[in-house]
Amino acid sequence: MSIIHIARDYPHPPQKVWRAVTDPELIPLWTSTGAGARPEGFAAIAGTRFRFIAKPKPGWNGVVVCEVLEVREPSLLRYSWQDEGGGEVTEVAYKLEPHGSGTRFTYDHIGFTGAGGFFMARILGTVRTKMLTKGLPAVLNDLDDRGTLRPESPLGPKPL
């Protein structure tokens, strides 16, 4: 079985990191360094079924269906992950813990099997590493102490 395991330390409190990774308005800002997925119907409540919608690519319509399996705010979010076209159901977990004066964020994506699963884990692992190394820190740095995106942030809505 193949897994994706990424741990990153951020100089921000767990509650701020939690907000960045669970607020549907903020999620697309840090996933934009990957496939740019936005959650549709997401709430950090166990049993919530939702979809991640990304830009389609050849052989993939860009939609992943998920269900929130477990929530312990602000330390754990677990959800299922399955391509809308079918295939194996895998599981994603976000674990947050205080670390020094900040937060250690651990991303685990498990359940990939066979050669196809190995290939998928490699592709997704590269994308997730970029999102958690570049995308999420940029969002965290542009949030104020209440977890609100600063008005001057270049990540916010663009004027028409």
PDB file of C-alpha atoms in Angstrom:
ATOM      1  CA  MET A   1       0.000   0.000   0.000  1.00  0.00           C
ATOM      2  CA  SER A   2       1.247   3.520  -0.816  1.00  0.00           C
ATOM      3  CA  ILE A   3       0.717   6.517   1.435  1.00  0.00           C
ATOM      4  CA  ILE A   4       1.377  10.237   1.369  1.00  0.00           C
ATOM      5  CA  HIS A   5       2.829  11.573   4.611  1.00  0.00           C
ATOM      6  CA  ILE A   6       3.828  15.232   4.874  1.00  0.00           C
ATOM      7  CA  ALA A   7       4.641  17.106   8.088  1.00  0.00           C
ATOM      8  CA  ARG A   8       5.210  20.863   8.141  1.00  0.00           C
ATOM      9  CA  ASP A   9       5.805  23.303  10.987  1.00  0.00           C
ATOM     10  CA  TYR A  10       4.104  26.694  10.748  1.00  0.00           C
ATOM     11  CA  PRO A  11       4.822  29.698  13.025  1.00  0.00           C
ATOM     12  CA  HIS A  12       1.094  30.181  13.652  1.00  0.00           C
ATOM     13  CA  PRO A  13      -1.239  28.936  16.418  1.00  0.00           C
ATOM     14  CA  PRO A  14      -3.283  25.763  15.799  1.00  0.00           C
ATOM     15  CA  GLN A  15      -6.594  27.661  15.669  1.00  0.00           C
ATOM     16  CA  LYS A  16      -5.318  29.832  12.806  1.00  0.00           C
ATOM     17  CA  VAL A  17      -4.021  26.824  10.865  1.00  0.00           C
ATOM     18  CA  TRP A  18      -7.319  25.021  11.520  1.00  0.00           C
ATOM     19  CA  ARG A  19      -9.258  27.926  10.078  1.00  0.00           C
ATOM     20  CA  ALA A  20      -7.073  28.027   6.963  1.00  0.00           C
ATOM     21  CA  VAL A  21      -7.561  24.316   6.263  1.00  0.00           C
ATOM     22  CA  THR A  22     -11.286  24.122   7.094  1.00  0.00           C
ATOM     23  CA  ASP A  23     -12.772  27.437   5.941  1.00  0.00           C
ATOM     24  CA  PRO A  24     -14.338  26.856   2.489  1.00  0.00           C
ATOM     25  CA  GLU A  25     -13.431  30.424   1.458  1.00  0.00           C
ATOM     26  CA  LEU A  26      -9.748  29.953   2.367  1.00  0.00           C
ATOM     27  CA  ILE A  27      -9.179  26.399   1.086  1.00  0.00           C
ATOM     28  CA  PRO A  28      -9.013  27.363  -2.632  1.00  0.00           C
ATOM     29  CA  LEU A  29      -6.393  30.008  -1.822  1.00  0.00           C
ATOM     30  CA  TRP A  30      -3.823  27.447  -0.673  1.00  0.00           C
ATOM     31  CA  THR A  31      -4.861  24.624  -2.997  1.00  0.00           C
ATOM     32  CA  SER A  32      -4.288  26.985  -5.943  1.00  0.00           C
ATOM     33  CA  THR A  33      -0.620  25.975  -5.895  1.00  0.00           C
ATOM     34  CA  GLY A  34      -1.844  22.470  -6.735  1.00  0.00           C
ATOM     35  CA  ALA A  35      -4.923  21.646  -8.807  1.00  0.00           C
ATOM     36  CA  GLY A  36      -6.834  24.584  -7.327  1.00  0.00           C
ATOM     37  CA  ALA A  37      -9.634  22.567  -5.770  1.00  0.00           C
ATOM     38  CA  ARG A  38     -12.521  24.336  -4.110  1.00  0.00           C
ATOM     39  CA  PRO A  39     -14.816  22.526  -1.711  1.00  0.00           C
ATOM     40  CA  GLU A  40     -18.505  22.337  -2.523  1.00  0.00           C
ATOM     41  CA  GLY A  41     -20.797  21.567   0.421  1.00  0.00           C
ATOM     42  CA  PHE A  42     -17.928  21.206   2.907  1.00  0.00           C
ATOM     43  CA  ALA A  43     -18.396  21.687   6.653  1.00  0.00           C
ATOM     44  CA  ALA A  44     -16.098  20.360   9.376  1.00  0.00           C
ATOM     45  CA  ILE A  45     -18.912  18.179  10.739  1.00  0.00           C
ATOM     46  CA  ALA A  46     -18.760  14.373  10.760  1.00  0.00           C
ATOM     47  CA  GLY A  47     -21.110  12.873   8.186  1.00  0.00           C
ATOM     48  CA  THR A  48     -20.939  15.850   5.805  1.00  0.00           C
ATOM     49  CA  ARG A  49     -20.683  14.743   2.186  1.00  0.00           C
ATOM     50  CA  PHE A  50     -18.897  17.200  -0.090  1.00  0.00           C
ATOM     51  CA  ARG A  51     -16.981  17.496  -3.327  1.00  0.00           C
ATOM     52  CA  PHE A  52     -13.658  19.020  -4.278  1.00  0.00           C
ATOM     53  CA  ILE A  53     -13.926  20.665  -7.678  1.00  0.00           C
ATOM     54  CA  ALA A  54     -10.685  21.307  -9.587  1.00  0.00           C
ATOM     55  CA  LYS A  55      -9.835  22.166 -13.164  1.00  0.00           C
ATOM     56  CA  PRO A  56     -10.401  19.060 -15.318  1.00  0.00           C
ATOM     57  CA  LYS A  57      -7.362  17.392 -16.862  1.00  0.00           C
ATOM     58  CA  PRO A  58      -7.122  14.792 -19.627  1.00  0.00           C
ATOM     59  CA  GLY A  59      -8.614  11.591 -18.201  1.00  0.00           C
ATOM     60  CA  TRP A  60     -10.027  13.302 -15.094  1.00  0.00           C
ATOM     61  CA  ASN A  61     -13.132  15.467 -14.740  1.00  0.00           C
ATOM     62  CA  GLY A  62     -11.654  17.350 -11.765  1.00  0.00           C
ATOM     63  CA  VAL A  63     -14.189  16.147  -9.177  1.00  0.00           C
ATOM     64  CA  VAL A  64     -13.493  14.171  -6.018  1.00  0.00           C
ATOM     65  CA  VAL A  65     -16.291  13.043  -3.691  1.00  0.00           C
ATOM     66  CA  CYS A  66     -15.635  12.992   0.038  1.00  0.00           C
ATOM     67  CA  GLU A  67     -17.276  12.459   3.405  1.00  0.00           C
ATOM     68  CA  VAL A  68     -16.100  13.905   6.700  1.00  0.00           C
ATOM     69  CA  LEU A  69     -15.365  10.923   8.949  1.00  0.00           C
ATOM     70  CA  GLU A  70     -14.042  12.549  12.117  1.00  0.00           C
ATOM     71  CA  VAL A  71     -13.529  16.044  13.500  1.00  0.00           C
ATOM     72  CA  ARG A  72     -11.758  17.132  16.678  1.00  0.00           C
ATOM     73  CA  GLU A  73     -11.352  20.898  16.380  1.00  0.00           C
ATOM     74  CA  PRO A  74      -8.608  22.166  16.194  1.00  0.00           C
ATOM     75  CA  SER A  75      -6.536  18.998  16.083  1.00  0.00           C
ATOM     76  CA  LEU A  76      -7.993  16.462  13.611  1.00  0.00           C
ATOM     77  CA  LEU A  77      -9.983  16.336  10.394  1.00  0.00           C
ATOM     78  CA  ARG A  78     -10.428  12.986   8.605  1.00  0.00           C
ATOM     79  CA  TYR A  79     -12.366  12.472   5.391  1.00  0.00           C
ATOM     80  CA  SER A  80     -12.802   9.887   2.654  1.00  0.00           C
ATOM     81  CA  TRP A  81     -11.566  10.647  -0.858  1.00  0.00           C
ATOM     82  CA  GLN A  82     -12.774   9.065  -4.100  1.00  0.00           C
ATOM     83  CA  ASP A  83     -12.628  10.110  -7.729  1.00  0.00           C
ATOM     84  CA  GLU A  84     -16.164  10.917  -8.874  1.00  0.00           C
ATOM     85  CA  GLY A  85     -15.684   8.423 -11.714  1.00  0.00           C
ATOM     86  CA  GLY A  86     -15.171   5.589  -9.219  1.00  0.00           C
ATOM     87  CA  GLY A  87     -12.107   3.746  -8.047  1.00  0.00           C
ATOM     88  CA  GLU A  88     -10.826   2.997  -4.611  1.00  0.00           C
ATOM     89  CA  VAL A  89     -11.854   5.012  -1.588  1.00  0.00           C
ATOM     90  CA  THR A  90      -8.870   6.455   0.237  1.00  0.00           C
ATOM     91  CA  GLU A  91      -8.650   8.531   3.407  1.00  0.00           C
ATOM     92  CA  VAL A  92      -7.132  11.916   4.178  1.00  0.00           C
ATOM     93  CA  ALA A  93      -6.249  13.152   7.674  1.00  0.00           C
ATOM     94  CA  TYR A  94      -5.103  16.592   8.811  1.00  0.00           C
ATOM     95  CA  LYS A  95      -3.477  16.485  12.253  1.00  0.00           C
ATOM     96  CA  LEU A  96      -2.556  19.693  14.060  1.00  0.00           C
ATOM     97  CA  GLU A  97      -0.570  19.900  17.259  1.00  0.00           C
ATOM     98  CA  PRO A  98       1.151  22.734  19.100  1.00  0.00           C
ATOM     99  CA  HIS A  99       4.852  22.739  18.320  1.00  0.00           C
ATOM    100  CA  GLY A 100       7.096  25.326  19.932  1.00  0.00           C
ATOM    101  CA  SER A 101       5.376  28.663  19.377  1.00  0.00           C
ATOM    102  CA  GLY A 102       3.510  27.389  16.317  1.00  0.00           C
ATOM    103  CA  THR A 103       1.811  24.323  14.876  1.00  0.00           C
ATOM    104  CA  ARG A 104       2.967  21.039  13.413  1.00  0.00           C
ATOM    105  CA  PHE A 105       0.586  20.115  10.588  1.00  0.00           C
ATOM    106  CA  THR A 106       0.648  16.495   9.425  1.00  0.00           C
ATOM    107  CA  TYR A 107      -1.078  15.472   6.218  1.00  0.00           C
ATOM    108  CA  ASP A 108      -1.680  11.761   5.657  1.00  0.00           C
ATOM    109  CA  HIS A 109      -3.436  10.256   2.655  1.00  0.00           C
ATOM    110  CA  ILE A 110      -3.726   6.485   2.928  1.00  0.00           C
ATOM    111  CA  GLY A 111      -5.350   3.582   1.114  1.00  0.00           C
ATOM    112  CA  PHE A 112      -3.639   3.603  -2.290  1.00  0.00           C
ATOM    113  CA  THR A 113      -3.225   0.033  -3.568  1.00  0.00           C
ATOM    114  CA  GLY A 114      -1.622  -1.635  -6.563  1.00  0.00           C
ATOM    115  CA  ALA A 115       0.415  -0.063  -9.333  1.00  0.00           C
ATOM    116  CA  GLY A 116      -2.263   2.538 -10.062  1.00  0.00           C
ATOM    117  CA  GLY A 117      -2.352   3.519  -6.401  1.00  0.00           C
ATOM    118  CA  PHE A 118       1.425   3.840  -6.297  1.00  0.00           C
ATOM    119  CA  PHE A 119       1.324   6.117  -9.349  1.00  0.00           C
ATOM    120  CA  MET A 120      -1.537   8.206  -7.920  1.00  0.00           C
ATOM    121  CA  ALA A 121       0.205   8.583  -4.550  1.00  0.00           C
ATOM    122  CA  ARG A 122       3.354   9.826  -6.306  1.00  0.00           C
ATOM    123  CA  ILE A 123       1.455  12.430  -8.342  1.00  0.00           C
ATOM    124  CA  LEU A 124      -0.721  13.613  -5.455  1.00  0.00           C
ATOM    125  CA  GLY A 125       2.247  13.620  -3.061  1.00  0.00           C
ATOM    126  CA  THR A 126       4.147  16.062  -5.266  1.00  0.00           C
ATOM    127  CA  VAL A 127       1.101  18.335  -5.591  1.00  0.00           C
ATOM    128  CA  ARG A 128       0.300  18.216  -1.847  1.00  0.00           C
ATOM    129  CA  THR A 129       3.914  18.961  -0.905  1.00  0.00           C
ATOM    130  CA  LYS A 130       3.799  22.116  -3.037  1.00  0.00           C
ATOM    131  CA  MET A 131       0.457  23.155  -1.543  1.00  0.00           C
ATOM    132  CA  LEU A 132       1.704  22.705   2.029  1.00  0.00           C
ATOM    133  CA  THR A 133       5.124  24.261   1.380  1.00  0.00           C
ATOM    134  CA  LYS A 134       4.047  27.286  -0.688  1.00  0.00           C
ATOM    135  CA  GLY A 135       0.271  27.672  -0.738  1.00  0.00           C
ATOM    136  CA  LEU A 136      -0.696  27.198   2.907  1.00  0.00           C
ATOM    137  CA  PRO A 137       2.147  29.345   4.344  1.00  0.00           C
ATOM    138  CA  ALA A 138       1.143  32.213   2.021  1.00  0.00           C
ATOM    139  CA  VAL A 139      -2.454  32.048   3.273  1.00  0.00           C
ATOM    140  CA  LEU A 140      -1.399  31.785   6.924  1.00  0.00           C
ATOM    141  CA  ASN A 141       0.878  34.804   6.543  1.00  0.00           C
ATOM    142  CA  ASP A 142      -2.005  36.850   5.098  1.00  0.00           C
ATOM    143  CA  LEU A 143      -4.485  36.038   7.891  1.00  0.00           C
ATOM    144  CA  ASP A 144      -4.852  38.365  10.837  1.00  0.00           C
ATOM    145  CA  ASP A 145      -4.964  37.085  14.427  1.00  0.00           C
ATOM    146  CA  ARG A 146      -8.708  36.318  14.106  1.00  0.00           C
ATOM    147  CA  GLY A 147      -8.090  34.209  11.000  1.00  0.00           C
ATOM    148  CA  THR A 148      -9.509  36.762   8.562  1.00  0.00           C
ATOM    149  CA  LEU A 149      -7.754  37.470   5.291  1.00  0.00           C
ATOM    150  CA  ARG A 150      -6.179  40.929   5.452  1.00  0.00           C
ATOM    151  CA  PRO A 151      -7.840  43.416   3.029  1.00  0.00           C
ATOM    152  CA  GLU A 152      -4.479  44.201   1.395  1.00  0.00           C
ATOM    153  CA  SER A 153      -3.707  40.521   0.767  1.00  0.00           C
ATOM    154  CA  PRO A 154      -2.891  39.690  -2.867  1.00  0.00           C
ATOM    155  CA  LEU A 155      -4.755  36.401  -2.258  1.00  0.00           C
ATOM    156  CA  GLY A 156      -8.133  38.092  -1.828  1.00  0.00           C
ATOM    157  CA  PRO A 157     -10.765  38.757  -4.486  1.00  0.00           C
ATOM    158  CA  LYS A 158      -9.458  40.677  -7.480  1.00  0.00           C
ATOM    159  CA  PRO A 159     -11.174  43.933  -8.489  1.00  0.00           C
ATOM    160  CA  LEU A 160     -13.189  43.760 -11.712  1.00  0.00           C
TER     161      LEU A 160
END
